[in-house]
GROMACS .gro file of C-alpha atoms in nm:
model
  365
    1MET     CA    1  13.078   0.727  -0.390
    2THR     CA    2  13.125   1.019  -0.128
    3PRO     CA    3  12.795   1.221  -0.063
    4PRO     CA    4  12.747   1.551  -0.200
    5HIS     CA    5  12.921   1.841   0.004
    6ARG     CA    6  12.634   2.081   0.165
    7ILE     CA    7  12.612   2.414   0.079
    8THR     CA    8  12.688   2.611   0.333
    9PRO     CA    9  12.442   2.916   0.431
   10SER     CA   10  12.616   3.250   0.425
   11PRO     CA   11  12.521   3.601   0.433
   12ARG     CA   12  12.334   3.690   0.111
   13PRO     CA   13  12.534   3.886  -0.137
   14PRO     CA   14  12.418   4.194  -0.347
   15SER     CA   15  12.214   4.091  -0.660
   16PRO     CA   16  12.504   4.158  -0.927
   17ALA     CA   17  12.352   4.200  -1.303
   18PRO     CA   18  12.144   3.984  -1.475
   19VAL     CA   19  12.293   3.694  -1.608
   20SER     CA   20  12.166   3.636  -1.976
   21ARG     CA   21  11.994   3.261  -2.045
   22SER     CA   22  11.766   3.125  -2.317
   23SER     CA   23  11.402   3.208  -2.309
   24LEU     CA   24  11.087   3.266  -2.449
   25THR     CA   25  11.192   3.571  -2.652
   26PRO     CA   26  11.103   3.638  -2.989
   27SER     CA   27  11.425   3.544  -3.197
   28PRO     CA   28  11.475   3.348  -3.501
   29THR     CA   29  11.583   3.052  -3.238
   30LEU     CA   30  11.469   2.901  -2.918
   31SER     CA   31  11.616   2.556  -2.800
   32ARG     CA   32  11.513   2.347  -2.518
   33ARG     CA   33  11.843   2.229  -2.458
   34ASN     CA   34  12.190   2.278  -2.610
   35SER     CA   35  12.293   2.011  -2.871
   36PHE     CA   36  12.287   1.607  -2.834
   37THR     CA   37  12.609   1.632  -2.999
   38ALA     CA   38  12.778   1.930  -2.871
   39ARG     CA   39  12.932   1.739  -2.528
   40PRO     CA   40  12.924   1.396  -2.437
   41VAL     CA   41  12.687   1.226  -2.196
   42THR     CA   42  12.800   1.305  -1.798
   43PRO     CA   43  12.824   0.981  -1.626
   44PRO     CA   44  12.562   0.980  -1.340
   45PRO     CA   45  12.614   1.004  -1.001
   46GLN     CA   46  12.548   0.691  -0.738
   47PRO     CA   47  12.194   0.636  -0.731
   48PRO     CA   48  11.988   0.665  -0.434
   49SER     CA   49  11.829   0.401  -0.264
   50PRO     CA   50  11.726   0.105  -0.416
   51GLY     CA   51  12.056   0.189  -0.559
   52VAL     CA   52  12.008   0.128  -0.936
   53TYR     CA   53  11.841   0.417  -1.067
   54ARG     CA   54  12.023   0.523  -1.408
   55SER     CA   55  11.905   0.904  -1.456
   56PRO     CA   56  11.773   0.990  -1.833
   57TYR     CA   57  12.010   1.149  -2.094
   58HIS     CA   58  12.183   1.458  -1.941
   59ARG     CA   59  12.024   1.738  -2.085
   60LEU     CA   60  12.123   2.049  -1.895
   61SER     CA   61  12.410   2.276  -1.802
   62ALA     CA   62  12.534   2.190  -1.491
   63SER     CA   63  12.756   2.586  -1.471
   64PRO     CA   64  12.520   2.778  -1.213
   65PRO     CA   65  12.491   3.180  -1.258
   66ALA     CA   66  12.704   3.391  -1.066
   67HIS     CA   67  12.414   3.508  -0.822
   68ARG     CA   68  12.392   3.128  -0.655
   69PRO     CA   69  12.624   3.008  -0.380
   70PRO     CA   70  12.897   2.769  -0.502
   71SER     CA   71  12.861   2.386  -0.462
   72SER     CA   72  13.031   2.113  -0.520
   73SER     CA   73  12.717   1.903  -0.578
   74SER     CA   74  12.718   1.674  -0.916
   75SER     CA   75  12.347   1.553  -0.860
   76ARG     CA   76  12.164   1.910  -0.965
   77SER     CA   77  12.160   2.046  -1.317
   78ILE     CA   78  12.100   2.405  -1.328
   79SER     CA   79  11.940   2.617  -1.607
   80PRO     CA   80  12.166   2.655  -1.885
   81ALA     CA   81  12.341   3.003  -1.933
   82SER     CA   82  12.302   3.177  -2.291
   83THR     CA   83  12.386   3.497  -2.471
   84ARG     CA   84  12.077   3.610  -2.495
   85SER     CA   85  11.862   3.853  -2.279
   86SER     CA   86  11.478   3.887  -2.268
   87PRO     CA   87  11.248   4.167  -2.255
   88ILE     CA   88  11.042   3.882  -1.963
   89ALA     CA   89  11.336   3.809  -1.766
   90SER     CA   90  11.424   3.959  -1.422
   91THR     CA   91  11.688   3.990  -1.195
   92ARG     CA   92  11.534   3.761  -0.960
   93PRO     CA   93  11.336   3.461  -1.050
   94THR     CA   94  10.990   3.441  -1.039
   95LEU     CA   95  10.976   3.077  -0.914
   96GLU     CA   96  11.242   2.862  -0.758
   97VAL     CA   97  11.179   2.487  -0.869
   98HIS     CA   98  11.323   2.174  -0.716
   99GLY     CA   99  11.245   1.819  -0.842
  100ASP     CA  100  11.425   1.544  -1.020
  101SER     CA  101  11.391   1.522  -1.416
  102PHE     CA  102  11.073   1.614  -1.481
  103CYS     CA  103  11.107   1.962  -1.370
  104GLY     CA  104  11.350   2.066  -1.661
  105VAL     CA  105  11.017   2.181  -1.826
  106PHE     CA  106  11.095   2.498  -1.656
  107THR     CA  107  11.395   2.556  -1.824
  108LEU     CA  108  11.234   2.666  -2.096
  109LEU     CA  109  11.124   3.017  -1.889
  110GLY     CA  110  11.524   3.126  -1.910
  111LYS     CA  111  11.576   3.375  -1.568
  112ARG     CA  112  11.162   3.343  -1.493
  113ALA     CA  113  11.212   3.007  -1.314
  114SER     CA  114  11.597   2.904  -1.130
  115VAL     CA  115  11.544   2.573  -1.179
  116TYR     CA  116  11.751   2.274  -0.944
  117LYS     CA  117  11.719   1.927  -1.113
  118TYR     CA  118  11.823   1.658  -0.886
  119LYS     CA  119  11.914   1.315  -1.092
  120GLY     CA  120  11.739   1.060  -0.983
  121ALA     CA  121  11.598   1.175  -0.669
  122SER     CA  122  11.311   0.997  -0.480
  123ALA     CA  123  11.033   1.176  -0.267
  124ARG     CA  124  11.102   0.905   0.024
  125GLY     CA  125  11.508   0.990   0.012
  126LEU     CA  126  11.453   1.373   0.105
  127ASN     CA  127  11.362   1.219   0.428
  128ASP     CA  128  11.619   0.937   0.493
  129PRO     CA  129  11.937   1.079   0.657
  130HIS     CA  130  12.126   0.823   0.539
  131SER     CA  131  12.053   0.877   0.138
  132THR     CA  132  12.371   0.866  -0.097
  133LEU     CA  133  12.260   1.177  -0.289
  134GLN     CA  134  12.146   1.411   0.017
  135VAL     CA  135  11.869   1.629  -0.169
  136GLY     CA  136  11.671   1.666   0.099
  137ALA     CA  137  11.989   1.849   0.285
  138GLN     CA  138  12.083   2.030  -0.016
  139LEU     CA  139  11.760   2.155  -0.097
  140LEU     CA  140  11.663   2.287   0.244
  141ASP     CA  141  12.048   2.469   0.245
  142ARG     CA  142  11.936   2.630  -0.069
  143LEU     CA  143  11.563   2.722   0.068
  144GLU     CA  144  11.760   2.881   0.419
  145TYR     CA  145  12.043   3.042   0.174
  146ALA     CA  146  11.794   3.208  -0.116
  147ARG     CA  147  11.472   3.234   0.074
  148PRO     CA  148  11.253   3.256  -0.269
  149GLN     CA  149  10.873   3.357  -0.205
  150SER     CA  150  10.750   3.091  -0.452
  151VAL     CA  151  10.864   2.730  -0.467
  152LEU     CA  152  10.795   2.427  -0.665
  153LEU     CA  153  10.872   2.084  -0.539
  154MET     CA  154  10.837   1.818  -0.802
  155PHE     CA  155  10.933   1.442  -0.639
  156GLY     CA  156  10.785   1.131  -0.669
  157THR     CA  157  10.788   1.014  -0.959
  158VAL     CA  158  11.086   0.848  -0.952
  159ASP     CA  159  10.910   0.649  -0.652
  160LEU     CA  160  10.595   0.538  -0.814
  161THR     CA  161  10.748   0.488  -1.196
  162LEU     CA  162  11.055   0.314  -1.127
  163ASN     CA  163  11.159   0.268  -0.807
  164TYR     CA  164  10.812   0.042  -0.762
  165LEU     CA  165  10.951  -0.143  -1.056
  166TRP     CA  166  11.315  -0.188  -0.900
  167GLN     CA  167  11.171  -0.367  -0.627
  168LEU     CA  168  10.919  -0.567  -0.811
  169LYS     CA  169  11.206  -0.714  -1.011
  170ALA     CA  170  11.498  -0.709  -0.715
  171ARG     CA  171  11.236  -0.868  -0.421
  172GLY     CA  172  10.966  -1.034  -0.572
  173SER     CA  173  10.721  -1.163  -0.365
  174ALA     CA  174  10.878  -0.979  -0.097
  175ALA     CA  175  10.838  -0.671  -0.251
  176ALA     CA  176  10.579  -0.388  -0.144
  177GLY     CA  177  10.221  -0.413  -0.329
  178PRO     CA  178  10.094  -0.097  -0.486
  179ASP     CA  179   9.874   0.009  -0.237
  180GLU     CA  180  10.191  -0.032   0.027
  181THR     CA  181  10.403   0.133  -0.209
  182VAL     CA  182  10.195   0.471  -0.221
  183ARG     CA  183  10.111   0.476   0.161
  184LYS     CA  184  10.513   0.470   0.243
  185VAL     CA  185  10.587   0.686  -0.049
  186LEU     CA  186  10.327   0.961   0.102
  187ALA     CA  187  10.409   0.889   0.463
  188ASP     CA  188  10.770   1.002   0.360
  189TYR     CA  189  10.714   1.266   0.157
  190ALA     CA  190  10.477   1.401   0.406
  191SER     CA  191  10.685   1.403   0.713
  192PHE     CA  192  10.988   1.558   0.529
  193LEU     CA  193  10.724   1.858   0.407
  194ALA     CA  194  10.597   1.886   0.785
  195HIS     CA  195  10.881   1.854   0.980
  196LYS     CA  196  11.149   2.047   0.711
  197ILE     CA  197  10.955   2.234   0.495
  198VAL     CA  198  10.690   2.408   0.621
  199PRO     CA  199  10.836   2.554   0.957
  200LEU     CA  200  11.117   2.692   0.675
  201ALA     CA  201  10.810   2.829   0.503
  202GLU     CA  202  10.657   2.981   0.799
  203ARG     CA  203  10.932   3.125   0.958
  204TYR     CA  204  11.045   3.330   0.575
  205GLY     CA  205  10.701   3.389   0.439
  206MET     CA  206  10.741   3.140   0.163
  207THR     CA  207  10.481   2.984  -0.077
  208VAL     CA  208  10.564   2.635  -0.174
  209TYR     CA  209  10.374   2.467  -0.433
  210VAL     CA  210  10.426   2.060  -0.418
  211ALA     CA  211  10.331   1.908  -0.763
  212GLY     CA  212  10.160   1.575  -0.794
  213VAL     CA  213  10.304   1.276  -1.013
  214SER     CA  214  10.213   1.266  -1.378
  215PRO     CA  215   9.985   1.000  -1.521
  216PRO     CA  216  10.194   0.683  -1.663
  217VAL     CA  217  10.342   0.690  -2.004
  218ILE     CA  218  10.464   0.383  -2.071
  219GLU     CA  219  10.217   0.103  -2.225
  220ASP     CA  220  10.231  -0.259  -2.077
  221ARG     CA  221  10.426  -0.402  -2.375
  222PHE     CA  222  10.716  -0.177  -2.372
  223LEU     CA  223  10.726  -0.224  -1.939
  224GLU     CA  224  11.033  -0.491  -1.915
  225SER     CA  225  11.241  -0.225  -2.175
  226THR     CA  226  11.185   0.101  -1.998
  227ALA     CA  227  11.252  -0.048  -1.635
  228ASN     CA  228  11.567  -0.282  -1.796
  229LYS     CA  229  11.694   0.104  -1.950
  230TYR     CA  230  11.665   0.324  -1.651
  231LEU     CA  231  11.741   0.055  -1.382
  232GLU     CA  232  12.027  -0.123  -1.524
  233LYS     CA  233  12.365  -0.082  -1.376
  234GLN     CA  234  12.671  -0.171  -1.517
  235GLY     CA  235  12.867  -0.441  -1.358
  236ILE     CA  236  12.616  -0.547  -1.191
  237SER     CA  237  12.370  -0.871  -1.274
  238PRO     CA  238  12.071  -0.822  -1.480
  239LEU     CA  239  11.751  -0.821  -1.268
  240PRO     CA  240  11.477  -1.086  -1.304
  241PRO     CA  241  11.186  -0.999  -1.560
  242LEU     CA  242  10.866  -0.841  -1.409
  243SER     CA  243  10.629  -1.077  -1.287
  244HIS     CA  244  10.273  -1.074  -1.242
  245ALA     CA  245  10.286  -1.347  -0.988
  246HIS     CA  246  10.397  -1.162  -0.705
  247HIS     CA  247  10.218  -0.782  -0.781
  248PRO     CA  248  10.022  -0.600  -1.041
  249HIS     CA  249  10.213  -0.347  -1.208
  250ASP     CA  250   9.984  -0.304  -1.551
  251PHE     CA  251   9.897   0.022  -1.715
  252ALA     CA  252   9.570   0.062  -1.464
  253THR     CA  253   9.759  -0.088  -1.152
  254ARG     CA  254  10.035   0.215  -1.269
  255ALA     CA  255   9.725   0.471  -1.372
  256ASN     CA  256   9.535   0.399  -0.986
  257MET     CA  257   9.870   0.408  -0.793
  258VAL     CA  258   9.895   0.772  -0.912
  259LYS     CA  259   9.578   0.840  -0.889
  260ARG     CA  260   9.551   0.761  -0.532
  261TYR     CA  261   9.879   0.935  -0.411
  262ASN     CA  262   9.827   1.270  -0.553
  263THR     CA  263   9.466   1.279  -0.364
  264LEU     CA  264   9.662   1.175  -0.076
  265LEU     CA  265   9.903   1.425  -0.162
  266ALA     CA  266   9.666   1.708  -0.196
  267SER     CA  267   9.464   1.661   0.086
  268PHE     CA  268   9.814   1.667   0.312
  269CYS     CA  269   9.879   1.979   0.125
  270ALA     CA  270   9.548   2.134   0.238
  271ARG     CA  271   9.580   2.097   0.593
  272HIS     CA  272   9.927   2.380   0.586
  273ASP     CA  273   9.811   2.690   0.452
  274CYS     CA  274  10.206   2.764   0.324
  275LEU     CA  275  10.178   2.435   0.082
  276SER     CA  276   9.956   2.452  -0.250
  277TYR     CA  277   9.935   2.113  -0.415
  278VAL     CA  278   9.944   2.178  -0.855
  279ASP     CA  279   9.938   1.909  -1.091
  280ILE     CA  280   9.792   1.904  -1.494
  281ASN     CA  281   9.695   1.577  -1.521
  282ARG     CA  282   9.358   1.676  -1.620
  283ASP     CA  283   9.482   1.855  -1.945
  284LEU     CA  284   9.742   1.559  -2.016
  285VAL     CA  285   9.456   1.264  -2.021
  286ASP     CA  286   9.232   1.185  -2.311
  287PRO     CA  287   8.914   1.199  -2.148
  288THR     CA  288   8.738   1.001  -2.469
  289ASP     CA  289   9.026   0.705  -2.379
  290PRO     CA  290   8.839   0.395  -2.145
  291ARG     CA  291   9.200   0.397  -1.971
  292ARG     CA  292   9.236   0.765  -1.948
  293ARG     CA  293   9.591   0.776  -2.122
  294VAL     CA  294   9.811   1.096  -2.206
  295LYS     CA  295   9.717   1.243  -2.527
  296ARG     CA  296   9.986   1.169  -2.804
  297GLN     CA  297  10.083   1.537  -2.844
  298PHE     CA  298  10.241   1.564  -2.480
  299LEU     CA  299  10.448   1.224  -2.500
  300ASP     CA  300  10.786   1.110  -2.670
  301LEU     CA  301  10.643   0.947  -3.003
  302GLU     CA  302  11.050   0.901  -3.106
  303ASP     CA  303  11.093   0.664  -2.792
  304PRO     CA  304  10.794   0.432  -2.606
  305THR     CA  305  11.006   0.357  -2.302
  306ASN     CA  306  11.100   0.702  -2.241
  307ILE     CA  307  10.939   0.807  -1.913
  308HIS     CA  308  10.899   1.184  -1.962
  309LEU     CA  309  10.657   1.432  -2.104
  310VAL     CA  310  10.717   1.685  -2.378
  311TRP     CA  311  10.847   2.005  -2.246
  312GLU     CA  312  10.707   2.234  -2.522
  313THR     CA  313  10.356   2.089  -2.539
  314THR     CA  314  10.338   2.091  -2.103
  315LEU     CA  315  10.476   2.387  -2.059
  316PRO     CA  316  10.142   2.627  -2.099
  317PHE     CA  317   9.974   2.400  -1.881
  318TRP     CA  318  10.192   2.486  -1.561
  319VAL     CA  319  10.218   2.818  -1.597
  320ARG     CA  320   9.834   2.857  -1.625
  321ARG     CA  321   9.796   2.646  -1.313
  322LEU     CA  322  10.109   2.836  -1.121
  323PRO     CA  323  10.007   3.167  -0.973
  324PRO     CA  324  10.375   3.304  -0.996
  325LEU     CA  325  10.405   3.236  -1.334
  326SER     CA  326  10.051   3.317  -1.479
  327SER     CA  327  10.144   3.698  -1.577
  328LEU     CA  328  10.302   3.459  -1.862
  329SER     CA  329  10.040   3.318  -1.995
  330SER     CA  330   9.904   3.581  -2.290
  331HIS     CA  331  10.269   3.567  -2.352
  332LEU     CA  332  10.305   3.211  -2.462
  333ALA     CA  333  10.022   3.217  -2.658
  334SER     CA  334  10.143   3.457  -2.865
  335GLN     CA  335  10.218   3.347  -3.222
  336VAL     CA  336  10.578   3.411  -3.182
  337GLN     CA  337  10.581   3.249  -2.920
  338ILE     CA  338  10.430   2.945  -3.051
  339SER     CA  339  10.600   2.928  -3.301
  340HIS     CA  340  10.929   2.899  -3.106
  341LEU     CA  341  10.838   2.616  -2.902
  342GLU     CA  342  10.704   2.411  -3.210
  343ARG     CA  343  11.059   2.493  -3.370
  344SER     CA  344  11.239   2.391  -3.013
  345LEU     CA  345  10.992   2.080  -3.069
  346GLU     CA  346  11.110   1.979  -3.377
  347GLN     CA  347  11.461   2.049  -3.317
  348TYR     CA  348  11.437   1.809  -3.013
  349GLN     CA  349  11.237   1.534  -3.225
  350ALA     CA  350  11.456   1.532  -3.483
  351GLU     CA  351  11.798   1.521  -3.261
  352LYS     CA  352  11.609   1.173  -3.090
  353ARG     CA  353  11.574   1.041  -3.444
  354GLU     CA  354  11.948   1.065  -3.515
  355ARG     CA  355  12.003   0.949  -3.158
  356VAL     CA  356  11.779   0.639  -3.213
  357ARG     CA  357  11.938   0.586  -3.527
  358ARG     CA  358  12.306   0.603  -3.456
  359ARG     CA  359  12.181   0.319  -3.146
  360SER     CA  360  12.038   0.092  -3.392
  361GLY     CA  361  11.721   0.059  -3.134
  362VAL     CA  362  11.875   0.116  -2.822
  363VAL     CA  363  11.708   0.450  -2.694
  364ALA     CA  364  11.787   0.648  -2.385
  365GLY     CA  365  11.513   0.871  -2.248
   0.00000   0.00000   0.00000
């Protein structure tokens, strides 16, 4: 597949009239996504190294609003447009978000967050000039063009959750173990941040929030099914099953990998004034659980192989943790907005149950 074209920076155009999108506004309905039956699934592009990651169900519209520069890239999805305006909306987004599929939660904020989702993007791939998706180049071009005041980067989950499993299945004893994997991912991501993001942020006065990786949510008994679902590639021979004979991959190992990685990432960010580490993990895990598993209200209970967290229940924690969004905390806590989010979650759960039923037990995250 031909790598996506890079966005060519150009003089910043005058701000056009606001583009109306879905947001947290009092109205009869608040939808986190377009209906699952409204359009066919968009075939995913050629994935990044290790070359077999199949991104989750594509839920968001790819139509960019008018004030963004044109791009022919198929590797990112933009927050969907809507026909509703919002009393909390502004012409310029409060926060610009770039990340893998986990950043989809911020599309619930409508125009308050400009969301760039790069399907299947890994943290290591950002620093790889030979990466198929060229996400690092696209990200830098966008920041150079828009020069947002506040940016959130959400990468790393693909590396620790999926690519670790891929290399265990594909390379066996030659695969990197848990500690080596954490070191490699951190080294490549930190290099990209230090040499590309920090100079750009200092030049334009940006504050860059760097999100840690969320805790694992897949129980050991569902890990093989999860790996097969996300790592399979049509026309390619199936990978061997996971084996503990080479490297551990049990729940405790995966949880420790995330904890160690986030600790190192936070330490790195603390050395740069323009970087600020952020995560919501202490709000997600159950402190009474000896294994410190994620609480049920944040899990997709319809699909035990879904690596993603529930948007509607995790959004308020992100809003409180991110200073550019903190003014929305009281708004989200209102009974009207709580009801909107509850209805949005009910709609998602109903659609997911129907999709699982139609697939006769073959689920898709």
